[in-house]
Amino acid sequence: MNRIMSHLTLGAIALAALTGSAAAQETTLRLSNWLPASHAIVKDIVMPWAEQVEEATDGRVAVQILDAPLGPPPAHFDLAATGASDLTFGVHGYTPGRFALTDIAELPFLTPSAEALSVGLWRLHESMLAEQNEHAGVKVLGLWGHGPGHLFTTGGDVTPLSELEGSKVRVAGAVTNQLATEMGMVPLQAPSPQTYEVLSGGVADSIFFPYESILFFNLDSLIEKGFRVPGGLYNVSFFFVMNEGKWDSLSEENQAAIDSVSGEALARMAGQAWDAVDAEGLAALEGSVEFHDATDEEMEEIRAEAQAIYDTVREKVEAKGVDFDAALQMLENETAKVAAE
């Protein structure tokens, strides 16, 4: 965890520079942050967005990133919905069963591009998902996904797939939970900041993570082998939200200015940030992690196991009144458009 603590120390100066002048603003939005200041979400997404907000509003609105989180990662949506914090971000899957519609962006094999998935998810949200009001109590400023997730082990073999049966794996939500179960593994839920303890303590033998997170959370010293499929075994969807009452209290001018740097623009920036840090993570892992890319036979097996996940997500999405096939088709189409740009 020394690396994470150093990240917090190194990021303090940057946060102070961003928040130090907040008191002079017409409106200051308080943001609860549960990640180290140098994590990509904070330094490459939240902080640039905050700077864009101040610029777009001609200095009338500033964002104050709090020195300490107001609650654990799974509590962050409610921190915004109840007004304990004006702004928060978080992982939909940290509160299993609450957000069904965004599971569609976490399905296996979707895309190798976080930018394409993030923009595609935002377009799908605007077109088909937002009207179902799963994010009640907040103004949704952005949604995004991280890079494709892979399976990493602390030494256990990843091929043949039968070697994974019975092993304990850290998961991050309903989709990875079911994927692990279908693969014969034992899923263990844990937020990302707890993953070093989970793996180093032997609580889990493996983890579903993107490249970036292995490096950032200091797991490269623990991980020995990786299993990959085209488009990823899964993804994770994130929300970035503002308390609805706080949003309503802003002037129309300030709302329009914040909207101009949010939505698809924020999704694109977030996706680009993830793609960049994933590339850095992969480069750092090459040579130290033994990667195995799924064979045709293994892909056939994984696809068969993943069908149950698609069926489960279909059932949850359609229970909310959304046509799953149409939503998935739109997500795939929009993702492909962005990837082809």
XYZ file of C-alpha atoms in Angstrom:
341
model
C 0.000 0.000 0.000
C 3.053 2.298 0.127
C 2.492 3.239 -3.489
C -1.094 4.293 -2.810
C -0.016 6.402 0.173
C 2.612 8.090 -1.944
C -0.053 8.775 -4.579
C -2.136 10.504 -1.911
C 0.815 12.633 -0.808
C 1.854 13.574 -4.320
C -1.708 14.478 -5.253
C -2.263 16.794 -2.306
C -0.517 19.719 -3.980
C -2.608 19.339 -7.137
C -5.825 19.164 -5.139
C -4.840 22.220 -3.115
C -4.235 24.169 -6.301
C -7.673 23.203 -7.567
C -9.596 23.829 -4.361
C -7.693 26.661 -2.763
C -9.545 29.437 -4.586
C -12.996 27.860 -4.224
C -14.072 30.245 -1.476
C -13.866 33.163 -3.875
C -16.444 31.661 -6.217
C -20.147 32.423 -6.511
C -20.957 28.716 -6.037
C -18.712 25.979 -4.662
C -19.641 22.360 -5.330
C -18.287 19.882 -2.774
C -17.152 16.548 -4.202
C -16.552 13.437 -2.098
C -13.624 11.425 -3.479
C -12.723 7.890 -2.356
C -9.643 7.357 -4.551
C -6.017 8.518 -4.253
C -5.532 11.895 -5.889
C -3.260 10.522 -8.614
C -5.667 7.817 -9.752
C -6.748 8.335 -13.368
C -10.344 9.013 -12.352
C -9.256 11.923 -10.178
C -6.305 13.428 -12.042
C -7.430 12.716 -15.621
C -11.226 12.956 -15.335
C -12.522 14.726 -12.228
C -9.880 17.447 -11.968
C -9.884 18.366 -15.685
C -13.696 18.448 -15.614
C -13.619 20.720 -12.578
C -11.250 23.077 -14.385
C -13.528 23.036 -17.426
C -16.523 23.893 -15.239
C -14.756 26.891 -13.752
C -13.727 28.065 -17.221
C -17.151 27.451 -18.789
C -18.880 29.404 -15.999
C -16.355 32.255 -16.150
C -15.316 31.476 -12.590
C -18.824 31.533 -11.127
C -18.719 27.840 -10.160
C -15.820 25.997 -8.556
C -15.419 22.386 -7.457
C -13.933 21.573 -4.075
C -12.566 18.030 -3.857
C -12.819 17.066 -0.207
C -9.695 15.965 1.624
C -11.373 12.743 2.807
C -14.368 10.752 1.523
C -17.663 11.161 3.334
C -18.281 7.419 3.234
C -17.071 4.128 1.741
C -17.143 3.648 -2.058
C -20.542 1.853 -2.138
C -22.176 4.758 -0.282
C -21.266 7.436 -2.777
C -24.394 7.482 -4.904
C -26.527 8.058 -1.821
C -24.146 10.765 -0.605
C -25.142 12.771 -3.662
C -28.790 11.711 -3.715
C -29.281 12.817 -0.090
C -27.257 16.006 -0.463
C -24.475 15.002 1.930
C -22.172 15.810 -0.983
C -22.933 17.959 -4.011
C -20.946 15.769 -6.404
C -19.815 12.149 -6.324
C -18.633 9.423 -8.635
C -18.751 5.679 -8.173
C -19.216 2.193 -9.518
C -22.743 1.006 -10.281
C -21.824 -2.553 -9.353
C -20.759 -1.671 -5.813
C -24.457 -1.734 -4.866
C -25.647 -5.007 -6.445
C -29.271 -5.058 -7.556
C -29.741 -1.293 -7.498
C -28.722 -0.410 -11.047
C -29.921 -2.930 -13.606
C -29.792 -1.013 -16.875
C -26.093 -0.131 -16.848
C -25.245 -3.840 -16.579
C -25.617 -3.894 -20.343
C -22.325 -1.978 -20.634
C -20.542 -4.535 -18.441
C -21.176 -7.566 -20.648
C -18.268 -9.656 -21.966
C -16.633 -9.139 -25.368
C -17.983 -5.609 -26.060
C -14.893 -3.658 -27.168
C -11.195 -3.120 -26.443
C -11.765 0.668 -26.345
C -12.872 2.451 -23.184
C -13.532 5.606 -25.201
C -15.839 3.794 -27.613
C -17.730 2.048 -24.818
C -18.066 5.199 -22.705
C -19.461 7.324 -25.524
C -21.705 4.471 -26.639
C -23.024 4.061 -23.089
C -23.784 7.775 -22.790
C -25.673 7.806 -26.084
C -27.633 4.741 -25.013
C -28.381 6.374 -21.661
C -29.764 9.502 -23.301
C -31.779 7.587 -25.876
C -33.227 4.647 -23.924
C -32.139 4.416 -20.279
C -32.470 7.849 -18.659
C -36.272 7.866 -18.861
C -36.384 4.861 -16.519
C -34.947 7.109 -13.750
C -32.616 4.587 -12.127
C -30.490 7.492 -10.924
C -33.314 9.140 -8.987
C -32.314 12.059 -6.801
C -29.375 13.218 -8.897
C -28.457 14.970 -12.104
C -26.407 12.487 -14.159
C -23.420 14.402 -15.486
C -21.598 11.469 -17.022
C -21.298 7.728 -17.395
C -18.254 5.785 -18.535
C -16.597 2.385 -18.535
C -13.006 1.471 -17.829
C -10.903 -0.559 -20.250
C -11.669 -4.228 -20.932
C -11.283 -6.387 -17.843
C -9.155 -9.516 -17.726
C -8.499 -12.300 -15.229
C -5.239 -12.219 -13.274
C -3.960 -14.827 -10.806
C -1.310 -14.798 -8.104
C 0.233 -17.906 -9.620
C -2.554 -20.339 -10.415
C -2.755 -21.656 -13.970
C -5.311 -20.052 -16.280
C -5.320 -22.768 -18.936
C -7.005 -25.127 -19.347
C -10.017 -23.345 -17.877
C -10.669 -26.294 -15.580
C -7.654 -25.111 -13.548
C -9.710 -22.134 -12.363
C -12.494 -24.189 -10.836
C -12.766 -23.699 -7.092
C -10.352 -20.763 -6.968
C -11.375 -17.571 -5.177
C -11.634 -14.416 -7.290
C -12.290 -10.789 -6.380
C -15.222 -9.429 -8.391
C -16.685 -5.943 -8.789
C -20.392 -6.358 -9.399
C -23.195 -8.565 -10.643
C -21.715 -9.351 -14.061
C -18.297 -10.440 -12.799
C -19.974 -12.243 -9.911
C -22.009 -14.350 -12.322
C -19.065 -14.801 -14.693
C -16.980 -16.220 -11.859
C -19.797 -18.546 -10.853
C -20.320 -19.778 -14.408
C -16.565 -20.459 -14.640
C -16.715 -22.557 -11.460
C -14.861 -19.966 -9.380
C -15.782 -18.584 -5.949
C -16.616 -14.828 -6.227
C -15.665 -12.363 -3.478
C -16.956 -8.771 -3.581
C -14.480 -6.017 -2.625
C -14.009 -2.354 -3.661
C -10.835 -1.660 -5.624
C -8.953 0.110 -2.776
C -9.128 -3.152 -0.772
C -7.710 -5.408 -3.472
C -4.101 -5.430 -2.256
C -5.144 -6.772 1.152
C -7.498 -9.284 -0.439
C -4.795 -10.765 -2.669
C -1.740 -10.380 -0.439
C -3.607 -11.932 2.470
C -4.672 -14.941 0.425
C -8.361 -14.132 0.764
C -8.554 -14.398 -3.038
C -6.332 -16.211 -5.540
C -7.190 -14.015 -8.510
C -8.903 -10.844 -9.613
C -10.906 -9.388 -12.494
C -9.255 -6.051 -13.354
C -8.166 -3.873 -16.294
C -4.426 -3.426 -16.928
C -4.259 -0.011 -15.282
C -5.647 -1.157 -11.960
C -3.117 -3.952 -11.517
C -0.323 -1.403 -11.559
C -2.052 1.403 -9.697
C -3.142 -0.701 -6.740
C 0.348 -2.183 -6.394
C -0.722 -5.673 -7.475
C 2.071 -6.139 -10.008
C 4.229 -7.622 -7.240
C 1.523 -10.227 -6.572
C 0.230 -11.095 -10.049
C 1.925 -13.772 -12.138
C -0.531 -14.879 -14.838
C -3.285 -13.338 -16.938
C -6.142 -14.662 -19.094
C -7.531 -12.505 -21.924
C -10.317 -12.624 -24.504
C -11.018 -10.170 -27.362
C -13.071 -7.235 -26.084
C -12.536 -8.226 -22.458
C -14.214 -10.639 -20.067
C -16.247 -7.785 -18.611
C -16.336 -4.056 -18.044
C -17.395 -1.796 -15.187
C -19.721 1.193 -15.527
C -19.214 4.372 -13.496
C -21.502 7.281 -12.663
C -20.657 10.943 -12.083
C -23.574 12.784 -10.505
C -24.758 15.954 -8.773
C -27.408 16.256 -6.105
C -30.658 17.133 -7.891
C -31.559 19.935 -5.507
C -28.121 21.471 -5.885
C -28.439 21.288 -9.666
C -31.864 22.945 -9.540
C -30.422 25.750 -7.405
C -27.967 26.745 -10.135
C -28.862 29.439 -12.623
C -29.862 28.354 -16.112
C -26.674 29.969 -17.377
C -24.515 27.901 -15.050
C -26.468 24.740 -15.802
C -25.937 25.230 -19.526
C -22.229 25.861 -18.986
C -21.818 22.692 -16.897
C -23.821 20.676 -19.427
C -21.453 21.856 -22.162
C -18.507 20.056 -20.534
C -20.484 17.063 -19.267
C -22.482 14.268 -20.922
C -20.812 12.920 -24.053
C -17.842 15.247 -23.698
C -17.167 13.917 -20.202
C -17.715 10.312 -21.312
C -15.232 10.748 -24.153
C -12.620 12.354 -21.903
C -13.041 9.579 -19.347
C -12.742 6.853 -21.949
C -9.640 8.404 -23.464
C -8.085 8.644 -20.017
C -8.733 4.954 -19.355
C -7.313 3.911 -22.715
C -4.143 5.892 -22.022
C -3.523 4.461 -18.558
C -4.413 0.948 -19.735
C -1.717 1.220 -22.405
C 0.759 2.304 -19.739
C -0.347 -0.527 -17.465
C 0.037 -3.179 -20.146
C 3.501 -1.920 -21.072
C 4.564 -2.157 -17.416
C 3.169 -5.688 -17.022
C 4.694 -7.167 -20.148
C 7.629 -9.317 -19.170
C 6.488 -9.840 -15.586
C 3.022 -11.315 -16.182
C 2.578 -14.473 -18.232
C -0.412 -13.731 -20.469
C -2.538 -16.406 -22.085
C -4.909 -15.388 -24.875
C -7.926 -17.658 -25.119
C -7.776 -20.348 -27.772
C -10.679 -20.934 -30.149
C -11.801 -23.841 -27.984
C -11.613 -21.744 -24.833
C -13.524 -18.924 -26.511
C -16.280 -21.354 -27.378
C -16.426 -22.438 -23.739
C -16.360 -18.870 -22.397
C -19.074 -17.756 -24.807
C -21.280 -20.641 -23.703
C -20.757 -19.694 -20.049
C -21.353 -16.018 -20.809
C -24.731 -16.740 -22.396
C -26.213 -17.096 -18.930
C -24.924 -13.591 -18.124
C -26.534 -12.148 -21.237
C -29.791 -13.909 -20.290
C -29.681 -12.506 -16.755
C -29.021 -8.964 -17.945
C -31.763 -9.316 -20.557
C -34.240 -10.272 -17.849
C -33.265 -7.354 -15.594
C -33.280 -4.802 -18.416
C -36.635 -5.912 -19.781
C -38.106 -5.917 -16.263
C -37.391 -2.164 -16.291
C -39.341 -1.755 -19.519
C -36.374 -1.501 -21.902
C -36.015 -3.633 -25.027
C -32.749 -5.506 -24.376
C -32.071 -6.442 -27.989
C -32.618 -2.871 -29.182
C -30.486 -1.452 -26.372
C -27.625 -3.877 -26.971
C -27.778 -3.237 -30.709
C -27.604 0.504 -30.149
C -24.690 0.143 -27.734
C -22.793 -2.043 -30.207
C -23.557 0.289 -33.113
C -22.536 3.452 -31.283
C -19.435 1.780 -29.889
C -18.429 0.699 -33.371
C -18.960 4.225 -34.730
C -16.661 5.748 -32.132
C -14.052 3.031 -32.570
C -14.012 3.739 -36.330
C -13.419 7.497 -35.918
